[in-house]
Short mmCIF file of C-alpha atoms in Angstrom, two decimals:
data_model
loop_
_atom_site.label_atom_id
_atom_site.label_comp_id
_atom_site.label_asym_id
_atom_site.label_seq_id
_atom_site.Cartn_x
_atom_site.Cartn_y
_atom_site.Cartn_z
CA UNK A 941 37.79 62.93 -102.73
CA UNK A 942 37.82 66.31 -104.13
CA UNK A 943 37.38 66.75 -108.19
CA UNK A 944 36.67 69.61 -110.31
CA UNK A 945 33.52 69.68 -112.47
CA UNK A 946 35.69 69.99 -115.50
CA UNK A 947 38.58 67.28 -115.42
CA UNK A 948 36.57 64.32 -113.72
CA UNK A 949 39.46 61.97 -112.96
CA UNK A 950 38.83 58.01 -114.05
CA UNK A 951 39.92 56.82 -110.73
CA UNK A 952 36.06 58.59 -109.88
CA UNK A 953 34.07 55.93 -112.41
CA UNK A 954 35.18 53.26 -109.78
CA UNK A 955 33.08 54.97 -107.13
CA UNK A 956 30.28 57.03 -108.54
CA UNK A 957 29.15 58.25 -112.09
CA UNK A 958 30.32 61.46 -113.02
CA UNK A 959 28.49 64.72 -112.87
CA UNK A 960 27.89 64.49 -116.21
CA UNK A 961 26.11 61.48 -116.07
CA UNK A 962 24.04 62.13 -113.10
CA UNK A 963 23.15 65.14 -115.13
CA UNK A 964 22.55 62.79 -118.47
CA UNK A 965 19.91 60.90 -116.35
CA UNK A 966 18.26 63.53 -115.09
CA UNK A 967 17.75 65.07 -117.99
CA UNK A 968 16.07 61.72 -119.27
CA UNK A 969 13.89 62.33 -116.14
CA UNK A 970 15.23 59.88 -113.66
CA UNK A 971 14.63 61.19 -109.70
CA UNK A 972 18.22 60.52 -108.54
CA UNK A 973 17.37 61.87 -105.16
CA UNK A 974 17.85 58.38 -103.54
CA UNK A 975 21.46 58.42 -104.59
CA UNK A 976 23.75 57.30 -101.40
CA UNK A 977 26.83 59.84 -102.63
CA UNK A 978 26.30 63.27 -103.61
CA UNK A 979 28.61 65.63 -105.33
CA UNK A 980 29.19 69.00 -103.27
CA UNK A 981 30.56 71.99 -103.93
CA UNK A 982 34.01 72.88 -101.48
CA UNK A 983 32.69 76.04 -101.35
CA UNK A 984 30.06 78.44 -102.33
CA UNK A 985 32.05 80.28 -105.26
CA UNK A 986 33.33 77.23 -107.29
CA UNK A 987 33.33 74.32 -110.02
CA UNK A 988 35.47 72.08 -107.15
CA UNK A 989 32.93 69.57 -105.86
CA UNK A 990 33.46 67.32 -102.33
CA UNK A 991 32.87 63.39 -103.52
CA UNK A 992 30.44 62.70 -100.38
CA UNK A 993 28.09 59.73 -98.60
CA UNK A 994 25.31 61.52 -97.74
CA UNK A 995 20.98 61.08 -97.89
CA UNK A 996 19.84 63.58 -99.95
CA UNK A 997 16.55 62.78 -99.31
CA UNK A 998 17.26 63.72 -95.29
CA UNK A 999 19.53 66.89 -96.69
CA UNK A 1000 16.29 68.01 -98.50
CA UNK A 1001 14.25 67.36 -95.03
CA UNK A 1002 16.35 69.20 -93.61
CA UNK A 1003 16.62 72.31 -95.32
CA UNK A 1004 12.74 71.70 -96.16
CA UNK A 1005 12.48 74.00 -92.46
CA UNK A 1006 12.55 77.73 -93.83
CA UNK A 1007 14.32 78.94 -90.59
CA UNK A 1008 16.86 76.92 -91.28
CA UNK A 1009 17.20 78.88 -94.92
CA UNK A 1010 16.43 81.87 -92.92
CA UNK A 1011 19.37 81.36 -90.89
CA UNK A 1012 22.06 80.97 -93.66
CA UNK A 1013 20.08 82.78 -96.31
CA UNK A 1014 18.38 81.48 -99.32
CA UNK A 1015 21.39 83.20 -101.22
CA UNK A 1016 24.00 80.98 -99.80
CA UNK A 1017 21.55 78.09 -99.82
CA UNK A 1018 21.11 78.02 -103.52
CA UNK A 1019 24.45 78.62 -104.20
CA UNK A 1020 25.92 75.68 -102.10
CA UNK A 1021 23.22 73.17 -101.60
CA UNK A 1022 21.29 73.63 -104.34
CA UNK A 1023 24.06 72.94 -106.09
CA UNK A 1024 24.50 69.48 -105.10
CA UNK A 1025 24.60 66.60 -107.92
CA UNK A 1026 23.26 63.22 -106.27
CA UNK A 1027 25.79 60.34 -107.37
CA UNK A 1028 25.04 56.59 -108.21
CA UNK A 1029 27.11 54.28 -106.95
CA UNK A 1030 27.08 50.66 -108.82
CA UNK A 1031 24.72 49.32 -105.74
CA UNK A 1032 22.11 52.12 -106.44
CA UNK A 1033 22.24 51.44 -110.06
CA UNK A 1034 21.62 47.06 -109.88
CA UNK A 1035 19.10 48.31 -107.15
CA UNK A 1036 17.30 50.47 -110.38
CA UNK A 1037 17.96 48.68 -113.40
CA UNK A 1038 15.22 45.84 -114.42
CA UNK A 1039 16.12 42.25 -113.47
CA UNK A 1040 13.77 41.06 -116.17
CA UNK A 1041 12.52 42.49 -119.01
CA UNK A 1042 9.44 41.49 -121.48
CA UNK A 1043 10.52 41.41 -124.70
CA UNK A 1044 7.72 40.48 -127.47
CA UNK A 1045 5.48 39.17 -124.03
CA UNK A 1046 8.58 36.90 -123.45
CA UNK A 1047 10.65 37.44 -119.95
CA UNK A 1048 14.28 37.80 -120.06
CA UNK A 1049 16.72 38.04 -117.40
CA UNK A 1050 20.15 40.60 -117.00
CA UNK A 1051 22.97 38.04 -116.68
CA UNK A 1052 26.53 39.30 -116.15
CA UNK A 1053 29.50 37.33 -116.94
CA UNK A 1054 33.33 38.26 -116.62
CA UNK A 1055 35.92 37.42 -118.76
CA UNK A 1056 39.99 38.57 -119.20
CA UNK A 1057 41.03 40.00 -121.74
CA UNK A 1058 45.18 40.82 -122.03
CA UNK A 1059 44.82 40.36 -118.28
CA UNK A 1060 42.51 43.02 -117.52
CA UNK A 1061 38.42 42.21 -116.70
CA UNK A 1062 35.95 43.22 -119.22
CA UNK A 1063 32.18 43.00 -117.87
CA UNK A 1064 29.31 41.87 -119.92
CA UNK A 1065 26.07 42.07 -119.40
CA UNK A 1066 22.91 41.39 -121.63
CA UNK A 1067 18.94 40.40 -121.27
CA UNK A 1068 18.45 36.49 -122.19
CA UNK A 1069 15.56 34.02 -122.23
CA UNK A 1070 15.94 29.71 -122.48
CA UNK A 1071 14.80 28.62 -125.51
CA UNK A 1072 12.46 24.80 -125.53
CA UNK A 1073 15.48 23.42 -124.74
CA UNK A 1074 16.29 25.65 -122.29
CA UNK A 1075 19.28 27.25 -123.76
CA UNK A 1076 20.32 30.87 -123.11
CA UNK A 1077 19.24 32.86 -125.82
CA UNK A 1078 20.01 36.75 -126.10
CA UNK A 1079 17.35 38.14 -128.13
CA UNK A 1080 18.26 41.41 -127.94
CA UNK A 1081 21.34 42.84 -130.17
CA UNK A 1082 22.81 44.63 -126.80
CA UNK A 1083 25.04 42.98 -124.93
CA UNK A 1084 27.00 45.81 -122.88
CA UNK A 1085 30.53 45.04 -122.34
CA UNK A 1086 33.58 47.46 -120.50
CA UNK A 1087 36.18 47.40 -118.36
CA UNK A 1088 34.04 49.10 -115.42
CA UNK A 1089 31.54 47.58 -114.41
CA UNK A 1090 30.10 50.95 -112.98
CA UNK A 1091 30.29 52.11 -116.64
CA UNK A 1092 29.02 49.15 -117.58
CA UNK A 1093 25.73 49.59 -115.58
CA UNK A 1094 25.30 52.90 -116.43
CA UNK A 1095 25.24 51.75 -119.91
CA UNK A 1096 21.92 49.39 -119.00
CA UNK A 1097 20.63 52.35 -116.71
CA UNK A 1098 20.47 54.25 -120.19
CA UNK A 1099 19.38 51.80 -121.96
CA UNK A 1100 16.28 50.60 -119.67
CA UNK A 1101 15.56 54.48 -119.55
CA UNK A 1102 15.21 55.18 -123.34
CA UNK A 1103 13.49 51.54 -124.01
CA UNK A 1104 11.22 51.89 -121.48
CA UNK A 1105 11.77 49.71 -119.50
CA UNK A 1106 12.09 51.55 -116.24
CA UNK A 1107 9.07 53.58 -115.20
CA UNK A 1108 10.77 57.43 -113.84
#
């Protein structure tokens, strides 16, 4: 899958995040470098980037030998691998975001649920705790809902990130 940086196509959401948003949490200081897709650039002079599967932890070992740069050139190194954006696929995101939360001292667990709406899926998500009577009670005011569910994990990602409640 080929894109350009610029015009990310929606058809991408249902595989990875977008550069953008790889970017977004890496600027909140999230180490994406266990990502299992990585956005690369068709060639050395360009904004077109390569949608691949790839380690980036092994690409790094790799090129961590300085022959290796030696051989291709730190030049063409920077400009090609170095510009490679890890991206998140929705199993490396529910592998990140918290399961349970402490809210007040009191656990709550992320629950999904699906429902239609005009035919189409909408995803929900939110952090809940039972009650004495061991009802579900959301005592948080988010409760994430779209019609991706990648999207909608990002959403959480975000949201653990900037509340906390996922140590970077």
């Amino acid at each position: 899958m080929v894109l350009n940086e610029e015009k990310m196509e929606p058809a991408t959401q249902n595989v990875a995040l977008t550069i953008d948003q790889m970017r977004s949490l890496m600027s909140l200081g999230m180490n994406c470098d266990d990502a299992s897709m990585v956005y690369h650039p068709v060639s050395q002079h360009c904004n077109i980037f390569n949608l691949r599967v790839t380690n980036i932890e092994d690409r790094k070992d790799f090129w961590d030998n300085p022959r290796r740069v030696a051989i291709v050139g730190e030049d063409y190194y920077n400009r090609v691998y170095g510009r490679d954006v890890p991206a998140y696929t929705a199993d490396d995101i529910l592998r990140k975001i918290p399961k349970e939360i402490a809210i007040c001292g009191i656990k709550h667990r992320l629950f999904f649920t699906t429902r239609s709406v005009q035919g189409n899926p909408e995803y929900q998500a939110s952090y809940n705790f039972a009650n004495d009577d061991g009802k579900m009670v959301s005592a948080i005011n988010n409760i994430w809902k779209s019609d991706s569910f990648l999207l909608l994990l990002y959403g959480i990602l975000v949201w653990s990130i900037t509340n906390k409640h996922l140590p970077l």
